[in-house]
XYZ file of C-alpha atoms in Angstrom:
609
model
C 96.305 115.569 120.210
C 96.515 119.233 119.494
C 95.029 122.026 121.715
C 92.732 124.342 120.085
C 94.154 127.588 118.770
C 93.029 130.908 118.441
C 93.553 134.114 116.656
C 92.388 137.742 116.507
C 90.502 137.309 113.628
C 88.272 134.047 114.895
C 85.021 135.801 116.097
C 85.116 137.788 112.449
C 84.933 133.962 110.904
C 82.410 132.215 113.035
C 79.676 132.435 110.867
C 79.346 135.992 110.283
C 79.571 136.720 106.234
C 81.722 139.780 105.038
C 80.028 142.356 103.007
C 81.736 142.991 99.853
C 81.982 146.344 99.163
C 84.596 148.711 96.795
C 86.443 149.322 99.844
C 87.388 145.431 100.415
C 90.557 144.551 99.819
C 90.459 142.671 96.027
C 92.464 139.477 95.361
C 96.197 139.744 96.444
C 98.149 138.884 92.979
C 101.903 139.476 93.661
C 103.594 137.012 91.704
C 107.065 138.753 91.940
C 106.418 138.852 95.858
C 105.462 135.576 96.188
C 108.819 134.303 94.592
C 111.632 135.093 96.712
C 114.906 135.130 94.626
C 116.832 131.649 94.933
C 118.057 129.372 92.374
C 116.874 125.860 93.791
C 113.407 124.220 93.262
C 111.742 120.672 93.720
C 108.786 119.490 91.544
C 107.184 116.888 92.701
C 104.894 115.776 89.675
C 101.935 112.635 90.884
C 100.057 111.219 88.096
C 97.120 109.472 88.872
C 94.566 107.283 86.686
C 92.623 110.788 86.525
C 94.169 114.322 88.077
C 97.658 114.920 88.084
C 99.165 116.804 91.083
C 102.309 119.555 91.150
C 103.750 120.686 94.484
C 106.638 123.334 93.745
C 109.278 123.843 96.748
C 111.354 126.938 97.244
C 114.207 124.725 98.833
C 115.862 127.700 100.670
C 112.598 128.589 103.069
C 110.445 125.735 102.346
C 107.652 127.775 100.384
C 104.935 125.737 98.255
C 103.301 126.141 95.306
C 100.284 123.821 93.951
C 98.685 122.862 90.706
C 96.168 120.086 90.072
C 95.245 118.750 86.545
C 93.122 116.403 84.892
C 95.469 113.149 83.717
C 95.493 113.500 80.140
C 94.719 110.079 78.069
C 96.288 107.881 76.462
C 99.665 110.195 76.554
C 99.907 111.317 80.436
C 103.173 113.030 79.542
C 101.010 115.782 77.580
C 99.924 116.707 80.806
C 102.806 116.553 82.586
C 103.885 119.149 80.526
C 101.412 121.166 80.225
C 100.937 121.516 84.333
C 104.801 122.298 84.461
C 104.522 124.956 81.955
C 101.259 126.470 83.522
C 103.281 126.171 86.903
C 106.185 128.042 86.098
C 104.901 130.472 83.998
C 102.097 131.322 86.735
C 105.108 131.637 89.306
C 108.066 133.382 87.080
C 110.157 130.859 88.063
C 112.908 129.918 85.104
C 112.846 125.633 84.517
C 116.789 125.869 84.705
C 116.031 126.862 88.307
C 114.273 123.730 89.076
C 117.257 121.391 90.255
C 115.252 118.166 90.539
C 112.168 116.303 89.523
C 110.029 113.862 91.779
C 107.765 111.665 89.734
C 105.298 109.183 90.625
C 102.956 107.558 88.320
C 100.311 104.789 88.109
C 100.989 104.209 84.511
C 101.770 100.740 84.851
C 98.771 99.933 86.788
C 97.229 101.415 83.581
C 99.193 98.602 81.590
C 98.637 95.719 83.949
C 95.634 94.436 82.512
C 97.419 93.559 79.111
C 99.659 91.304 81.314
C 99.862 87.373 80.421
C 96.996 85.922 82.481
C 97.829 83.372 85.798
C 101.542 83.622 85.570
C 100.856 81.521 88.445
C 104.573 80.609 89.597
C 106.629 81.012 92.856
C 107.125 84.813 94.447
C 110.188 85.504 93.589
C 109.512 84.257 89.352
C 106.067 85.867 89.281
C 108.282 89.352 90.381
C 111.401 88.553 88.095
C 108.252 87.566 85.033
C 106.321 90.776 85.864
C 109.679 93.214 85.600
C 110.364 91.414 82.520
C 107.161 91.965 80.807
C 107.160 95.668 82.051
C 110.970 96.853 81.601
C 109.631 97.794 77.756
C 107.552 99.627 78.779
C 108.749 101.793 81.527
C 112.022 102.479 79.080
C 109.720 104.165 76.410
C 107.679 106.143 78.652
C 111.006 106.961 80.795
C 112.497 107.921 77.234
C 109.721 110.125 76.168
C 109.408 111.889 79.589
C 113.110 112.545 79.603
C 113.122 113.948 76.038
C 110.541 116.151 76.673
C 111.656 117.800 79.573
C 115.073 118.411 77.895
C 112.908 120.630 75.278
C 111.752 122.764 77.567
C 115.214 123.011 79.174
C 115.035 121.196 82.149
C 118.748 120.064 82.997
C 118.341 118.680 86.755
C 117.689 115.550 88.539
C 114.626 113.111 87.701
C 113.953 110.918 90.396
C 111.367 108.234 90.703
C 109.208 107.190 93.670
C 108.803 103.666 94.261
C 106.123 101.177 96.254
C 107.904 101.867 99.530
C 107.846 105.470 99.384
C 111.025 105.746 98.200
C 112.983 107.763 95.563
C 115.024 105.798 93.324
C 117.410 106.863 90.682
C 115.692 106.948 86.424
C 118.334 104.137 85.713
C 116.821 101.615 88.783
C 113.267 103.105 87.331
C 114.347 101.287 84.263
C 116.138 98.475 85.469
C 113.585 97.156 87.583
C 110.209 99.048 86.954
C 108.659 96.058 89.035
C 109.008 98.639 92.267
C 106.732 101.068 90.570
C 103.599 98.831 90.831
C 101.146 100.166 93.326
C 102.986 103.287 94.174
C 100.334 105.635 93.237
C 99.478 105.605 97.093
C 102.990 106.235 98.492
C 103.483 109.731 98.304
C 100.270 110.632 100.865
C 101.274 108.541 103.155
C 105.000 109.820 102.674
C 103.421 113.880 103.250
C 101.084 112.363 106.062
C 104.276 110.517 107.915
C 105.842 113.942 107.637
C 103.337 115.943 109.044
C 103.073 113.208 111.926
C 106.497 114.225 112.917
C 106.262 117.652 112.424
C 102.904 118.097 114.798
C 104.701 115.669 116.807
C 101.654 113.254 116.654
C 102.785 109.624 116.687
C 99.765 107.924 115.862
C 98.034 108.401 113.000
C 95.735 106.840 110.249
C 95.761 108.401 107.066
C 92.332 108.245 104.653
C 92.271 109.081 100.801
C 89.770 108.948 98.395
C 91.019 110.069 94.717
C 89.543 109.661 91.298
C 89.020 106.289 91.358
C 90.338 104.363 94.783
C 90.565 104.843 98.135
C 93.199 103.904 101.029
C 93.665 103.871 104.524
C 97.093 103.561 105.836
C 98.961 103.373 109.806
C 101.826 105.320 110.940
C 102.395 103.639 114.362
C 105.165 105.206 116.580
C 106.572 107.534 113.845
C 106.783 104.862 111.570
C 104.996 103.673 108.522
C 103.982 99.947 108.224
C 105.513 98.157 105.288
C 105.025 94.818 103.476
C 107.286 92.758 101.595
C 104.491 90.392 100.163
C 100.808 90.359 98.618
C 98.713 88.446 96.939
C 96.986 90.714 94.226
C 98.290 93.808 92.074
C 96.333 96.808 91.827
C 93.141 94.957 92.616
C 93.028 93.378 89.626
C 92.384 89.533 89.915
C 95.205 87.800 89.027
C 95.899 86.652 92.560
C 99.582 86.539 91.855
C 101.920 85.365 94.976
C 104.254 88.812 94.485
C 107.205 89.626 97.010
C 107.536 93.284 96.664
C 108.210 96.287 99.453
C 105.324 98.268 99.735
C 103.296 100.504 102.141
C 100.951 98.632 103.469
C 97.109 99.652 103.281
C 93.662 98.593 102.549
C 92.389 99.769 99.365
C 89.128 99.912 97.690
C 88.206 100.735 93.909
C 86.038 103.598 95.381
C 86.149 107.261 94.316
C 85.128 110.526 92.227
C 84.862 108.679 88.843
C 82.939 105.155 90.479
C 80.037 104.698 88.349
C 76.947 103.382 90.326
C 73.943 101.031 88.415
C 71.208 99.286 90.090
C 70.948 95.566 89.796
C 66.984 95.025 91.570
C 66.721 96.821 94.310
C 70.560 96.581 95.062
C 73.244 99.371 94.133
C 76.906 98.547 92.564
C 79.552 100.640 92.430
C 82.616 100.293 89.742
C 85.376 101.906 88.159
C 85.945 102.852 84.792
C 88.789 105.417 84.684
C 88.463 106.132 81.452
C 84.349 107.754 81.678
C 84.278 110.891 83.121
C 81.215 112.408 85.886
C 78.479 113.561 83.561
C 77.922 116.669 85.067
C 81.854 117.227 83.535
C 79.599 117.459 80.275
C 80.682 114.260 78.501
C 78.493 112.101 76.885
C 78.709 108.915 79.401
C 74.724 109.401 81.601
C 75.854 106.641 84.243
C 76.371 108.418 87.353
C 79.147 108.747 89.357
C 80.448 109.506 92.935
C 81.294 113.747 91.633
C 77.880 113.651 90.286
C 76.690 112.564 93.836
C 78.421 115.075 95.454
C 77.037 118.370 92.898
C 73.643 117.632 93.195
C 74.380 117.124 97.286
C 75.784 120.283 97.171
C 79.569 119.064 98.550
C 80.579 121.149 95.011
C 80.386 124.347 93.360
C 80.023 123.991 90.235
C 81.942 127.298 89.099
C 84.948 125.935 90.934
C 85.857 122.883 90.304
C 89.501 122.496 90.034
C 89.616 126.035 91.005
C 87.481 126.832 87.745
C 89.349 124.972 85.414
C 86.264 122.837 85.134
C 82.442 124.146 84.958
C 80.166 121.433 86.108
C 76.213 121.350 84.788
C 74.158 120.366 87.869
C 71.419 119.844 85.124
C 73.126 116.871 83.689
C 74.508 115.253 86.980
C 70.343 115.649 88.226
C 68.747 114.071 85.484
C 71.494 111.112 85.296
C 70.452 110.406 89.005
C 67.103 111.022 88.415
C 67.171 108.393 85.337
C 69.312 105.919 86.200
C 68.516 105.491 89.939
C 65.903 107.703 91.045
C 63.183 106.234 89.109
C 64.001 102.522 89.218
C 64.497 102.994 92.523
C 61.339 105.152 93.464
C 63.090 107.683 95.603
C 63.518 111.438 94.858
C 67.109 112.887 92.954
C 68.690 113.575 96.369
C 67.987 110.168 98.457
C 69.425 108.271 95.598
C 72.813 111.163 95.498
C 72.809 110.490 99.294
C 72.792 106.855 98.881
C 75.749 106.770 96.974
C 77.549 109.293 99.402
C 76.535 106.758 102.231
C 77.765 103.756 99.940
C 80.955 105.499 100.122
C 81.842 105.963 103.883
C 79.963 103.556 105.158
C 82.460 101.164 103.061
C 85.733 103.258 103.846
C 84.346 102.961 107.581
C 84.262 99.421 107.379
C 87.746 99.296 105.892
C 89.540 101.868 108.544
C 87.839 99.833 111.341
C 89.347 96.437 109.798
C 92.741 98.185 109.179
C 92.804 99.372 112.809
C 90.838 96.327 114.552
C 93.148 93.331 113.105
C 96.140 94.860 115.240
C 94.351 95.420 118.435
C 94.403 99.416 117.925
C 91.759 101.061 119.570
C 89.974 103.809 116.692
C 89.401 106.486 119.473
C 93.475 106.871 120.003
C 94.296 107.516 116.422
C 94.412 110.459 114.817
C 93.131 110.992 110.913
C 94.438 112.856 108.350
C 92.342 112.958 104.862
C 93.707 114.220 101.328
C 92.432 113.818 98.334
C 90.528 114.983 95.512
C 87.250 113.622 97.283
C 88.788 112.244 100.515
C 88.136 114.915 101.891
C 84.594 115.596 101.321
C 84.274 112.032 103.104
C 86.561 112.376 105.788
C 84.386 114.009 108.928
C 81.449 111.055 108.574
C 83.823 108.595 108.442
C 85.998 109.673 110.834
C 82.654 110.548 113.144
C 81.697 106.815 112.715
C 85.471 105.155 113.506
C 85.077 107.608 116.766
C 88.411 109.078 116.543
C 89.008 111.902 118.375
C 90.593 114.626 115.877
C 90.543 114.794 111.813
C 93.528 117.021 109.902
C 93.374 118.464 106.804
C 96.710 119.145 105.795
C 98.006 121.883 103.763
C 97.614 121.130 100.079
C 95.418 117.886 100.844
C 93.926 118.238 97.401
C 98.263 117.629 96.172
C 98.851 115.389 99.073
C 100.368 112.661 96.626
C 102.630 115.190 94.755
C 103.621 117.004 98.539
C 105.120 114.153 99.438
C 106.973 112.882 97.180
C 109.052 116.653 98.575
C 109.950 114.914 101.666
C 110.554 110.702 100.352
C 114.204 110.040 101.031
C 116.154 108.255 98.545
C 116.736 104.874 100.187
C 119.222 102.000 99.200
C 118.610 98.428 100.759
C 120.767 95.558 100.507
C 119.325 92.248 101.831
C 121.059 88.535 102.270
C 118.942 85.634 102.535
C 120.086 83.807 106.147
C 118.025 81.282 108.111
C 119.332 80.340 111.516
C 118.634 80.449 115.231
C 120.497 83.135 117.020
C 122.370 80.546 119.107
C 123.890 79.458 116.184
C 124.983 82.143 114.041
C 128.007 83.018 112.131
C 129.035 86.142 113.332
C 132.145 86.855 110.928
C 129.283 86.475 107.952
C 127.175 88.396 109.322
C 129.618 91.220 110.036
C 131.659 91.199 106.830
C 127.881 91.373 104.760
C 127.080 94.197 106.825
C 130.323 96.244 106.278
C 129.942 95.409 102.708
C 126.426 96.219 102.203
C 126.935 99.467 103.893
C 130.071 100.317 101.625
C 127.893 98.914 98.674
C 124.679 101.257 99.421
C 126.897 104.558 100.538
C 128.644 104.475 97.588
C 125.106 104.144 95.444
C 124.099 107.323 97.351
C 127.202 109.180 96.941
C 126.630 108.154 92.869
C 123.564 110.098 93.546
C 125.202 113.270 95.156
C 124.087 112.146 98.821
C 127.135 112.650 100.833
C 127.569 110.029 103.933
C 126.796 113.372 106.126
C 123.150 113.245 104.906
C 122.604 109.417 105.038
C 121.466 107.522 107.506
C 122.180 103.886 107.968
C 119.948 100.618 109.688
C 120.595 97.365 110.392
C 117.857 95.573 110.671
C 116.669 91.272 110.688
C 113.698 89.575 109.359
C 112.773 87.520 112.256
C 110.286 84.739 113.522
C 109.843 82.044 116.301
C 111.068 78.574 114.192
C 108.560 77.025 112.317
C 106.059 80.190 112.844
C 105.029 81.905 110.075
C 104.544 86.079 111.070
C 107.920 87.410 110.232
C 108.801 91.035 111.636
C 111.639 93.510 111.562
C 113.889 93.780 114.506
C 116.433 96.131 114.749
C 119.945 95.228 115.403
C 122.408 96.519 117.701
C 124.008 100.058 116.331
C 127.670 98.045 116.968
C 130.477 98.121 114.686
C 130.917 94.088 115.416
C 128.072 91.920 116.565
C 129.226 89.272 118.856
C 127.368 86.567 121.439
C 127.196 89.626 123.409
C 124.295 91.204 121.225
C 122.422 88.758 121.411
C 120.323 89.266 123.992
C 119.828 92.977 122.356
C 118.598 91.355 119.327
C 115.781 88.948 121.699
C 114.834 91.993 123.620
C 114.019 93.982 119.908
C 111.969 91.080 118.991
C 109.905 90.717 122.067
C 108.919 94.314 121.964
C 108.065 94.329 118.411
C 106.492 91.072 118.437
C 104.347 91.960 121.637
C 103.203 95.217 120.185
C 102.001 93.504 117.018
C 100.436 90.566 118.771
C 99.733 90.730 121.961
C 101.553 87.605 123.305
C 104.867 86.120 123.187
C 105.873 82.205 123.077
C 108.642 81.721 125.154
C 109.336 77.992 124.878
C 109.875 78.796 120.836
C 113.471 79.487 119.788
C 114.213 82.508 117.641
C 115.496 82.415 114.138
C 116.250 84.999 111.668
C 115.134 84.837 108.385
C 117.269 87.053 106.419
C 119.387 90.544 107.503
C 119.215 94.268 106.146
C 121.380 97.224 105.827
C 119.019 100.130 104.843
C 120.900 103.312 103.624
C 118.516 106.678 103.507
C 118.761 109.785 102.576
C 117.661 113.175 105.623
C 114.634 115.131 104.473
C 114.520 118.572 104.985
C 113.282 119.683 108.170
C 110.812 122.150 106.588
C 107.554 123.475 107.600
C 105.056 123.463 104.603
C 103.762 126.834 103.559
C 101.489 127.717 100.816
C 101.791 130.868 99.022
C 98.992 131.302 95.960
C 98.601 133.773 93.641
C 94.876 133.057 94.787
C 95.653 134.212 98.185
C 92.811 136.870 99.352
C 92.642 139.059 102.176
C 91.660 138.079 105.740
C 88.339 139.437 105.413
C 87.215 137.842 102.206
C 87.814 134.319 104.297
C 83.623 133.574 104.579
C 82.622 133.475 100.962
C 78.822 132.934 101.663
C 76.434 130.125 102.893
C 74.968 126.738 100.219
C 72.901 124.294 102.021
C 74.235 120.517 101.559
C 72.385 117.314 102.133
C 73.492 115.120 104.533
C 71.722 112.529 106.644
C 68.595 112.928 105.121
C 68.635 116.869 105.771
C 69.571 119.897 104.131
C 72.269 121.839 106.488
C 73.135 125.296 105.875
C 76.582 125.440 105.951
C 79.098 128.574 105.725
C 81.261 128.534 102.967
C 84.750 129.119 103.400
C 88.050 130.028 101.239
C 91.022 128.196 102.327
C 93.230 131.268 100.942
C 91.874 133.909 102.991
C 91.950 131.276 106.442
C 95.045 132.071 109.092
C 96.544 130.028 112.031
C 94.849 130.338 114.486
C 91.286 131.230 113.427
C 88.344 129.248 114.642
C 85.779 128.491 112.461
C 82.123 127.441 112.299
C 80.106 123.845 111.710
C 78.703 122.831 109.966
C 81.107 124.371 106.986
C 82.513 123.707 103.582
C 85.985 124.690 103.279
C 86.869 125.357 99.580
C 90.462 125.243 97.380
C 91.408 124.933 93.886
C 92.301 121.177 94.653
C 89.817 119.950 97.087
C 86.293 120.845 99.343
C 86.412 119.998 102.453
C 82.738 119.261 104.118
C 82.946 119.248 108.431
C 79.674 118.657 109.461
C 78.451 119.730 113.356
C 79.042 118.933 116.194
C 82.720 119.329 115.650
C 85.041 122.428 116.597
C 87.498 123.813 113.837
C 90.677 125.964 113.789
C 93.448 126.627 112.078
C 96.945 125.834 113.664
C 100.306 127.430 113.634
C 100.676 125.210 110.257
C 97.669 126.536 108.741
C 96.673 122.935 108.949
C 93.087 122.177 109.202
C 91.935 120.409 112.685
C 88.619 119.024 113.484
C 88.331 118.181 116.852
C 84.995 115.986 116.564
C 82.483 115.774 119.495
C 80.131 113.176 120.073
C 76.041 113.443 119.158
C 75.351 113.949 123.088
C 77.970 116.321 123.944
């Protein structure tokens, strides 16, 4: 948990609005200033099925710069492009200065549907049939996005972030594009893991709502839970049997672009990526989640992607008004507050399951929400899971993009091995993990990681015989493992075992299943700091009060701007929290301030308190 801060400009923020007058500082533009001279950048670069995120990092002190897009159709590279160019140009920073690009993309979750239908084979075929089908693909769109970025001059590093929420080198990308599938979701859990560790919180859940999903995530202990097998891709229902390293999560197809229709007296929300809110001025009149949230009044419609985007209230009002209102018999903002409701009430049911099935008690973990409309979702959900504190990280709007700045690069080599401890070959097992430490150092080194900035594991897939949960057990950090490690090697499985079930089974022999040697790359041990050109001065921070609906009642609520906010000031509930990439709604009771991160922290309080 983290103590409440304070700073000498709180009282000036708790709910008292700034007059505006010609002697108020105007908006701080220094675009020189806010570039300090150095010759090394990161872009991280997240497309998603409908914005596209940029996170910009001054790799000398850390410093971050963020852009948000809407995902261009049906060539996402256009926009890839056009965000970089916006991005620089904004900043004054030269593209030969940017050393390396992060990318992660959902387009083959785009392409999924056109796959074969069944495919109903064994695991391992189903994975070797799916990279087969895709490896096409991924080398044309890998093609294209290299070509273009060598126009503009780019002459650095690509690299690509996988499932796992790791970085892999273009030429794996295109060998085996199969580790791209449902990686959209990895880099916010990579940022959130991140910011665990640096606010030295070791519990945490993460919750994100984007254009058109949402996800909830665990980082028990520090560490992120991973899953080498599932059953469906994307959601989509082919139901294939798929062995493939992944973050784990429960995700729903819920989020800014759902469309909801009534079917009776019922309500059904689906996804269509490809219509668009109708208060974004499109012709599609079914409404969606975004139009939910204007007529609500979550969103300003002036500043929507910081501007980019002017919604019309009028059009997102009479949608609701025709299309569930009416049928329904229930005025414009009951049927807007019904779909809000739809939407946490199902990510609460979801976070509760993800947190229930492995004993974890809701009150213990922390949540941090991100995303484009995770965050305008976060407080009620988090209110009804009854944990104790919600963070809204820097940049939660770009979480995806953020961290895919701090994924390591990470080389596994795995060898298939089913025994009981008692009888294992220990020479085998040595000599394939000498040689599958050799074999993954030397991939790094390939990829200018020296052996000072890697890491290396040992780990074993694990299980009592004839049992089917399989876990991860460490192995001894020895040079040689002998009949002397192994009662190291029971010890690691009882205490992962135990913390994942609850029991243990004594009379069952242990076997292993198969062994690893993972080789990572460090991440930088930097804090994140924003610097904007839209930065403002201190006193500009309360931009003025808009009433929002919520629970059946319209709440005043102080608007805020994220770029005027400091560490350590305390602000009011209930409040709206505005950016160019996200609103954040924090409804009372609930105490908010700013820490030493500039981190947003909701410490929530129950009804009674």
């Amino acid at each position: 948990m983290i103590e409440n801060g304070t700073g000498a400009a709180s009282e000036a923020l708790k709910g008292k609005k700034t007059n505006r007058t010609s002697t108020t500082p105007k908006l701080a533009v220094q675009k020189k200033a806010l570039m300090p001279p150095t010759s090394n950048y990161k872009l991280g670069i997240e497309v998603g099925n409908v914005f596209t995120n940029f996170a910009l990092q001054n790799v000398a002190n850390g410093a971050l710069y963020f852009e948000k897009m809407v995902t261009t159709y049906p060539d996402s590279i256009d926009g890839i492009l056009t965000g970089i160019n916006f991005l620089l140009e904004t900043y004054k920073v030269s593209v030969k200065h940017v050393r390396t690009i992060i990318h992660g993309t959902t387009f083959l979750n785009r392409v999924i549907t056109k796959m074969p239908s069944e495919l109903d084979l064994y695991e391992c075929t189903d994975a070797t049939a799916i990279n087969t089908f895709f490896q096409p693909s991924a080398n044309e769109y890998f093609d294209i996005l290299e070509k273009n970025l060598e126009k503009i001059g780019f002459k650095g590093i690509i690299r690509i972030e996988n499932s796992a929420g790791h970085l892999i080198t273009l030429v794996e990308a295109r060998k085996c594009p199969f580790q791209l599938l449902e990686a959209e979701a990895a880099g916010g859990v990579m940022a959130s893991s991140f910011i665990s560790k640096m606010l030295k919180i070791s519990h945490l859940c993460t919750f994100d709502i984007g254009g058109i999903s949402a996800k909830v995530a665990l980082i028990q202990d520090g560490q992120i839970e991973r899953k080498h097998f599932f059953n469906t891709i994307n959601g989509n229902p082919f139901d294939l049997p798929v062995r493939l390293d992944r973050i784990h999560r429960i995700e729903l197809g819920i989020g800014g672009h759902s469309i909801v229709q009534t079917e009776g007296s019922d309500c059904l929300m689906f996804n269509n990526s490809l219509l668009r809110p109708t208060c974004f001025g499109d012709r599609n009149d079914a409404p969606t989640v975004t139009d939910a949230h204007l007529v609500l009044g979550f969103l300003d419609e002036n500043y929507f992607l910081g501007g980019k985007i002017v919604l019309r209230k009028n059009l997102a009002i009479k949608t609701l008004e025709d299309k569930l209102a009416k049928p329904l018999c229930i005025s414009v903002e009951m049927a807007a507050e019904m779909i809000h409701q739809m939407v946490h009430t199902k990510m609460t049911t979801i976070g509760r399951h993800q947190l229930l099935e492995q004993g974890l008690d809701p009150r213990t973990f922390p949540m941090i929400a991100y995303g484009s409309t995770g965050t305008i979702h976060a407080f009620a959900v988090a209110r009804a899971l009854g944990v104790p504190q919600l963070i809204i990280p820097v940049g939660a709007g770009v979480a995806g993009a953020l961290g895919l700045l701090v994924s390591p690069m990470v080389v596994e080599e795995m060898m298939a091995y089913i025994q009981t401890i008692s009888n294992f070959d220990w020479q085998k097992i040595n000599i394939f993990l000498y040689q599958a430490e050799m074999k993954a150092l030397g991939y790094l080194k390939r990829a200018s990681i020296s052996v000072a900035q890697s890491t290396v594991r040992r780990f074993a897939t694990m299980r009592y015989v004839n049992e089917e949960p399989e876990i991860m057990v460490a192995l001894p950090n020895e040079s040689h493992l002998s009949v002397t490690s192994i009662s190291t090697i029971e010890q690691n499985f009882d205490t992962v075992y135990w913390s994942k079930y609850g029991h243990l089974m004594p009379e069952s022999a242990r076997e292993v299943v198969a062994l690893h040697v993972i080789v990572s790359s460090s991440v930088p041990n930097l804090p994140f700091k924003q610097l904007t050109y839209r930065t403002k001065h201190h006193s500009l921070a309360v931009k003025g009060h808009r009433s929002v609906y919520f629970e059946g009642n319209w709440l005043k609520c102080i608007v805020y701007d994220r770029y005027a906010l400091r560490a350590g000031d305390a602000l009011q509930s209930p409040a709206l929290i505005e950016e160019a990439e996200c609103t954040t709604f924090i409804g009372a009771p609930s105490t908010i301030h700013l820490d030493r991160f500039e981190n947003i922290i909701v410490n929530l309080q129950s009804n009674d308190e």
